[in-house]
Amino acid sequence: MIRFLAKRLTQALVVLLLVSVLVFVLLHLLPGGPARAILGVQATPDAVAHFNHQQGYDRSLPEQYVSYLGRLLTGDLGESYKLNQSVASLLAERLPKTALLAGLALALAAVVAVPLGVLQAVRRGRAADYLLTGVAFLAYATPVFFLGLVLILVFGQQLQLLPAEAPQADTVGGILAQAPALVLPVVTAALGIVAAFSRYLRSAVLDNLAEDYVRTARAKGQSNARIMARHVLRNALIPLATLLGLYLPTLFSGTLVVESMFNYPGMGLLFWNAAQSSDFPVLLGVTLVVGVATVLGSLLADLAYALLDPRIRSVT
Amino acid sequence: MTDPLLRVEDLHVEIAGRGGTVRALDGVDLTLAPGEALGIVGESGCGKTMTALSVLGLLPPGGRVTGGRILFDGTDLAAAPERVLRGIRGNTVGMVFQDPLTSLNPTVTLGAQVAEPLLLHRKVSRAEAWAKAEETLRLVGLPRPAERLRHYPHQLSGGMRQRVAIAMALICEPRLLIADEPTTALDVTTQHQILELLDELRTRLGMALILVTHDLGVIARRVDRVAVMYGGRIAERAPVRPLFAAPRHRYTQALFAALPDAATDAGRPLATVPGLPPSLTSRPTGCRFAPRCGFATDLCRAAEPELTDGLDGAAPADTAHAVACFHPADPAAGDPAAALLPPHPAGEAREPGTAGTLGNTGEPLLRLAGLSKTYPLHASPFARRGPGARGREISAVAGVSLTVRRGETFGIVGESGCGKSTLGRMVVGLEPPTAGSVHFAGRDLATLTKRELRAHRRRVQLMFQDSSAAMDPRMRVGAVLREPLVIQGIGDRAEQRRRVAGLLDDVGLPRGAVDRYPHEFSGGQRQRLGLARALALSPALVVADEPVSALDVSVQAQILNLMRALQREKGIGYLFISHDLAVVRHLADSVGVMYLGKLVETGPARQVFARPLHPYTRGLLDSANTPDPDAPPPVSPLGGETPSAAAPPSGCRFRTRCPRAAGLCATTEPPPTEPETPGHRVACHFPLTSAGSRGLSSG
């Protein structure tokens, strides 16, 4: 297990290094370079050269990369062009909020999707299965922004049940204090995932129901409900656990839309605003964070798999 | 007579599926006394498994009992609600399934799985249940049961998993154990161990047993009575000895005659049953076997025969020899197979042993010298390499030397994991050997240029166990057979078509088959296609890897006969790889026995089988299930299990299971010697020579 962990961590580090290279390259691909981005198109060539020298952009690329990596390791992601704040502090402020939103959405998705998936599998080929399958495809195919708009219209405007704007607080605690305002953003972010997860679980449960060990359990006199709970779900949830990890990046891109739609003060909104004001250091900072989250997500997926499946556990 | 424990009366089962409703069972009658053992035999699709499953109400989705009763201890299980069935399953009736690899839950500990029925059916605490689970695991012969309780199924070998599955079925001490092909997925020696275990447990616990199998050898010495099923009905029902001595139903007779064991000595072709079993989607008129029966008359095609003991019109007694046939064989007649067998082809007769001598005169076609193959255990980019990583390898084939002569059949026998398939792949050139050489027609394959290697591939072809998996499901048969010709650039389109038609003629398939897809054929027909494809390039050698293992006995006989006829006609050599001793014995001129990557014994087939020199060969032969209820119990069946090829024992690899092993065996690898007759080589320090046996018994 230790060896497996060490191996996976090494792999993750390699990928993270590649992510940093990619972000570095992107930084240099900015139109006209960072100098033009900051100083504007009107800047004189002298000013640009001066800026480049000051910032070290006139040195060789490998040299620049090493110093970039050095800064990265000390947590220096540069300064926002527009917000007069360091990118690191911006992310530190926004990331927990986005993590909260994503985490709640993921938890909700899992809690709803598991019973739905099981229900569809058990009722395979009957009305409930077809109905839920139809709804799932509809939910899966609906763009997040459209779904959010519908929810805002129905629950925020028509029924006036829930606030249409997300909580506006500086801290995570403050956001949680306004729980009702969280409902619509979380549901919007979760619905697509519910659809995907329940479909996935449906087929996983069906696959497992066809396994010989289910017949063995029946031959022991076990009831169908307990076979599902004790035998089938245990096996069917393992791939779902890994799916959770792999869904992190999807979730982040989902929150980008959700946050801008509900004006939720998270990383997605930060990204959205930065994109509109060409605030490149912020954009790249967020990109880096999402890259790291993706790598961590698949690392977690692997670990979950190894922890949950005894076959993998003993091999590793 | 005591009241029966189980009485199945006129049972009808239907299974609804996409292709229509299958009448899986159509009027099955069975009885079982307490403590009695009943064998249900038949080929695939005959309804034997459905009979077993319907007793516990475990029919597959779409299956239901449409008529009849299943009386177990006075309760009609066919009409019982699920709740009652649940109270019986795993409690008074235990069940063991075929594949121990899939019938245990991979993510639940063995302790929890074995204790589960007890917790369900008895008022016991978890600790008590686990204690009993440990006790039951000890009963079924699982080493270190206390430790094993916390283990998972994948940590056990196949044989050990089957022991666990038996423990699960036995923990509530059932009155009836139903075992559905319990040993089919296991190796010969493991099979023997599991059957012995079932036997012993039955006597010890006084329970009744239903043993469902396709293998006549399995039931011969294990049951009191036998029911032979065909097409969803019982064809013949009798106590085991009368049935084996004088089968009366024409189908049972044909089944026996098709066994390779039946023709081992004569070297004659096996009796086959033409045609295919009925599909059961429509109710056949008349006897179900009539279309394939050589004795069928108009009566057979018009009316369905009932089970009768031939004495009077009344229903036969439970224990009588009853047969559902209008023209049963006369029990007084002699060899029942004689009537069925094709006439002995005079002049063409070939004793297995004499063919070996014929082979001795033939020129060597394939010569393997010290052939080895090792696989690294971890093939990831992060695995350690270099000298430090030694030992983390699997030694699949280790130093095999043998010679196959032109036109001869060389049988490679061994249990799973002995390296026989790897050997075959190296011969064909699909895997490069790690060490040693393959000489084909006098030339070392390693020295061939790319072009020569390409030409070489024409002359060695491969035939697989599962031809359906080995053929592109989206290619028509014509394209499948033409492909080798196209690749090797032989002939133009018309010429290739002509050759494909010829190939289909050779293997006995209609020429119209070219326009069909592989899945439209039955298992036996697909093996014919596999053979046709292997023969497309007119090879000198065909490596056949378990070509008949997936087939029913009667179809297996057809393929074996075909392979043999084509060999005679075209002079092909076969490297015939199989785990089935009877098949190899029937077909092979020479034989090599492999154990854990080593060739332990090789020589003319007749000598090796009649007078094995290696203790492993002896053990294999002793463990094989001969279809004879009066066969003496084996002298030295093999105990234990094959060690891992990742850490083979030092010295002689067999020593950990060998009854004769001594200190020398652990230190020195035995060199091959020919202690008895020339050409019969054995790699053993203490071979079973006549002199050696005497020395051992006197010492």
mmCIF file with all atom_site columns, C-alpha atoms in Angstrom, chain B residues 572-636:
data_model
loop_
_atom_site.group_PDB
_atom_site.id
_atom_site.type_symbol
_atom_site.label_atom_id
_atom_site.label_alt_id
_atom_site.label_comp_id
_atom_site.label_asym_id
_atom_site.label_entity_id
_atom_site.label_seq_id
_atom_site.pdbx_PDB_ins_code
_atom_site.Cartn_x
_atom_site.Cartn_y
_atom_site.Cartn_z
_atom_site.occupancy
_atom_site.B_iso_or_equiv
_atom_site.pdbx_formal_charge
_atom_site.auth_seq_id
_atom_site.auth_comp_id
_atom_site.auth_asym_id
_atom_site.auth_atom_id
_atom_site.pdbx_PDB_model_num
ATOM 1  C CA . ILE B 1 572 ? -0.313  -32.626 -41.007 1.00 0.00 ? 572 ILE B CA 1
ATOM 2  C CA . GLY B 1 573 ? 1.453   -32.713 -37.675 1.00 0.00 ? 573 GLY B CA 1
ATOM 3  C CA . TYR B 1 574 ? -0.436  -31.612 -34.582 1.00 0.00 ? 574 TYR B CA 1
ATOM 4  C CA . LEU B 1 575 ? 0.914   -30.128 -31.422 1.00 0.00 ? 575 LEU B CA 1
ATOM 5  C CA . PHE B 1 576 ? -2.201  -30.923 -29.432 1.00 0.00 ? 576 PHE B CA 1
ATOM 6  C CA . ILE B 1 577 ? -2.407  -29.024 -26.150 1.00 0.00 ? 577 ILE B CA 1
ATOM 7  C CA . SER B 1 578 ? -4.980  -30.210 -23.654 1.00 0.00 ? 578 SER B CA 1
ATOM 8  C CA . HIS B 1 579 ? -5.705  -30.700 -19.983 1.00 0.00 ? 579 HIS B CA 1
ATOM 9  C CA . ASP B 1 580 ? -7.843  -33.725 -20.828 1.00 0.00 ? 580 ASP B CA 1
ATOM 10 C CA . LEU B 1 581 ? -5.888  -36.937 -20.507 1.00 0.00 ? 581 LEU B CA 1
ATOM 11 C CA . ALA B 1 582 ? -8.504  -39.058 -22.240 1.00 0.00 ? 582 ALA B CA 1
ATOM 12 C CA . VAL B 1 583 ? -8.537  -36.854 -25.315 1.00 0.00 ? 583 VAL B CA 1
ATOM 13 C CA . VAL B 1 584 ? -4.769  -36.762 -25.592 1.00 0.00 ? 584 VAL B CA 1
ATOM 14 C CA . ARG B 1 585 ? -4.591  -40.472 -25.003 1.00 0.00 ? 585 ARG B CA 1
ATOM 15 C CA . HIS B 1 586 ? -7.043  -41.003 -27.829 1.00 0.00 ? 586 HIS B CA 1
ATOM 16 C CA . LEU B 1 587 ? -5.383  -38.759 -30.371 1.00 0.00 ? 587 LEU B CA 1
ATOM 17 C CA . ALA B 1 588 ? -1.680  -38.479 -29.621 1.00 0.00 ? 588 ALA B CA 1
ATOM 18 C CA . ASP B 1 589 ? 1.172   -40.592 -30.914 1.00 0.00 ? 589 ASP B CA 1
ATOM 19 C CA . SER B 1 590 ? 3.666   -38.993 -28.594 1.00 0.00 ? 590 SER B CA 1
ATOM 20 C CA . VAL B 1 591 ? 2.945   -37.127 -25.429 1.00 0.00 ? 591 VAL B CA 1
ATOM 21 C CA . GLY B 1 592 ? 4.693   -34.640 -23.190 1.00 0.00 ? 592 GLY B CA 1
ATOM 22 C CA . VAL B 1 593 ? 3.573   -33.976 -19.638 1.00 0.00 ? 593 VAL B CA 1
ATOM 23 C CA . MET B 1 594 ? 4.199   -30.492 -18.306 1.00 0.00 ? 594 MET B CA 1
ATOM 24 C CA . TYR B 1 595 ? 4.283   -29.321 -14.733 1.00 0.00 ? 595 TYR B CA 1
ATOM 25 C CA . LEU B 1 596 ? 4.978   -25.733 -13.744 1.00 0.00 ? 596 LEU B CA 1
ATOM 26 C CA . GLY B 1 597 ? 6.869   -24.883 -16.918 1.00 0.00 ? 597 GLY B CA 1
ATOM 27 C CA . LYS B 1 598 ? 8.891   -28.095 -17.034 1.00 0.00 ? 598 LYS B CA 1
ATOM 28 C CA . LEU B 1 599 ? 8.469   -31.042 -19.326 1.00 0.00 ? 599 LEU B CA 1
ATOM 29 C CA . VAL B 1 600 ? 8.581   -33.823 -16.742 1.00 0.00 ? 600 VAL B CA 1
ATOM 30 C CA . GLU B 1 601 ? 7.942   -36.797 -18.974 1.00 0.00 ? 601 GLU B CA 1
ATOM 31 C CA . THR B 1 602 ? 7.794   -37.452 -22.676 1.00 0.00 ? 602 THR B CA 1
ATOM 32 C CA . GLY B 1 603 ? 7.564   -40.470 -24.915 1.00 0.00 ? 603 GLY B CA 1
ATOM 33 C CA . PRO B 1 604 ? 5.272   -42.599 -27.074 1.00 0.00 ? 604 PRO B CA 1
ATOM 34 C CA . ALA B 1 605 ? 1.722   -42.039 -25.825 1.00 0.00 ? 605 ALA B CA 1
ATOM 35 C CA . ARG B 1 606 ? 0.974   -45.677 -25.191 1.00 0.00 ? 606 ARG B CA 1
ATOM 36 C CA . GLN B 1 607 ? 4.040   -46.165 -23.037 1.00 0.00 ? 607 GLN B CA 1
ATOM 37 C CA . VAL B 1 608 ? 3.590   -42.971 -21.064 1.00 0.00 ? 608 VAL B CA 1
ATOM 38 C CA . PHE B 1 609 ? -0.024  -43.747 -20.284 1.00 0.00 ? 609 PHE B CA 1
ATOM 39 C CA . ALA B 1 610 ? 0.474   -47.441 -19.592 1.00 0.00 ? 610 ALA B CA 1
ATOM 40 C CA . ARG B 1 611 ? 3.683   -47.156 -17.621 1.00 0.00 ? 611 ARG B CA 1
ATOM 41 C CA . PRO B 1 612 ? 4.175   -43.593 -16.414 1.00 0.00 ? 612 PRO B CA 1
ATOM 42 C CA . LEU B 1 613 ? 7.615   -42.974 -15.020 1.00 0.00 ? 613 LEU B CA 1
ATOM 43 C CA . HIS B 1 614 ? 7.096   -39.622 -13.370 1.00 0.00 ? 614 HIS B CA 1
ATOM 44 C CA . PRO B 1 615 ? 5.137   -39.456 -10.104 1.00 0.00 ? 615 PRO B CA 1
ATOM 45 C CA . TYR B 1 616 ? 3.230   -36.457 -11.466 1.00 0.00 ? 616 TYR B CA 1
ATOM 46 C CA . THR B 1 617 ? 2.047   -38.364 -14.543 1.00 0.00 ? 617 THR B CA 1
ATOM 47 C CA . ARG B 1 618 ? 1.041   -41.229 -12.284 1.00 0.00 ? 618 ARG B CA 1
ATOM 48 C CA . GLY B 1 619 ? -0.887  -38.813 -10.046 1.00 0.00 ? 619 GLY B CA 1
ATOM 49 C CA . LEU B 1 620 ? -2.594  -37.178 -13.022 1.00 0.00 ? 620 LEU B CA 1
ATOM 50 C CA . LEU B 1 621 ? -3.704  -40.545 -14.365 1.00 0.00 ? 621 LEU B CA 1
ATOM 51 C CA . ASP B 1 622 ? -4.906  -41.604 -10.937 1.00 0.00 ? 622 ASP B CA 1
ATOM 52 C CA . SER B 1 623 ? -6.866  -38.398 -10.445 1.00 0.00 ? 623 SER B CA 1
ATOM 53 C CA . ALA B 1 624 ? -8.618  -38.574 -13.790 1.00 0.00 ? 624 ALA B CA 1
ATOM 54 C CA . ASN B 1 625 ? -12.229 -39.622 -13.518 1.00 0.00 ? 625 ASN B CA 1
ATOM 55 C CA . THR B 1 626 ? -12.689 -42.816 -15.457 1.00 0.00 ? 626 THR B CA 1
ATOM 56 C CA . PRO B 1 627 ? -16.286 -43.442 -16.485 1.00 0.00 ? 627 PRO B CA 1
ATOM 57 C CA . ASP B 1 628 ? -16.446 -46.730 -14.627 1.00 0.00 ? 628 ASP B CA 1
ATOM 58 C CA . PRO B 1 629 ? -18.269 -47.125 -11.309 1.00 0.00 ? 629 PRO B CA 1
ATOM 59 C CA . ASP B 1 630 ? -16.153 -50.144 -10.429 1.00 0.00 ? 630 ASP B CA 1
ATOM 60 C CA . ALA B 1 631 ? -12.818 -48.535 -11.147 1.00 0.00 ? 631 ALA B CA 1
ATOM 61 C CA . PRO B 1 632 ? -10.564 -49.035 -8.155  1.00 0.00 ? 632 PRO B CA 1
ATOM 62 C CA . PRO B 1 633 ? -9.993  -45.912 -6.084  1.00 0.00 ? 633 PRO B CA 1
ATOM 63 C CA . PRO B 1 634 ? -6.745  -44.254 -7.099  1.00 0.00 ? 634 PRO B CA 1
ATOM 64 C CA . VAL B 1 635 ? -3.544  -45.431 -5.477  1.00 0.00 ? 635 VAL B CA 1
ATOM 65 C CA . SER B 1 636 ? -1.812  -42.105 -5.311  1.00 0.00 ? 636 SER B CA 1
#
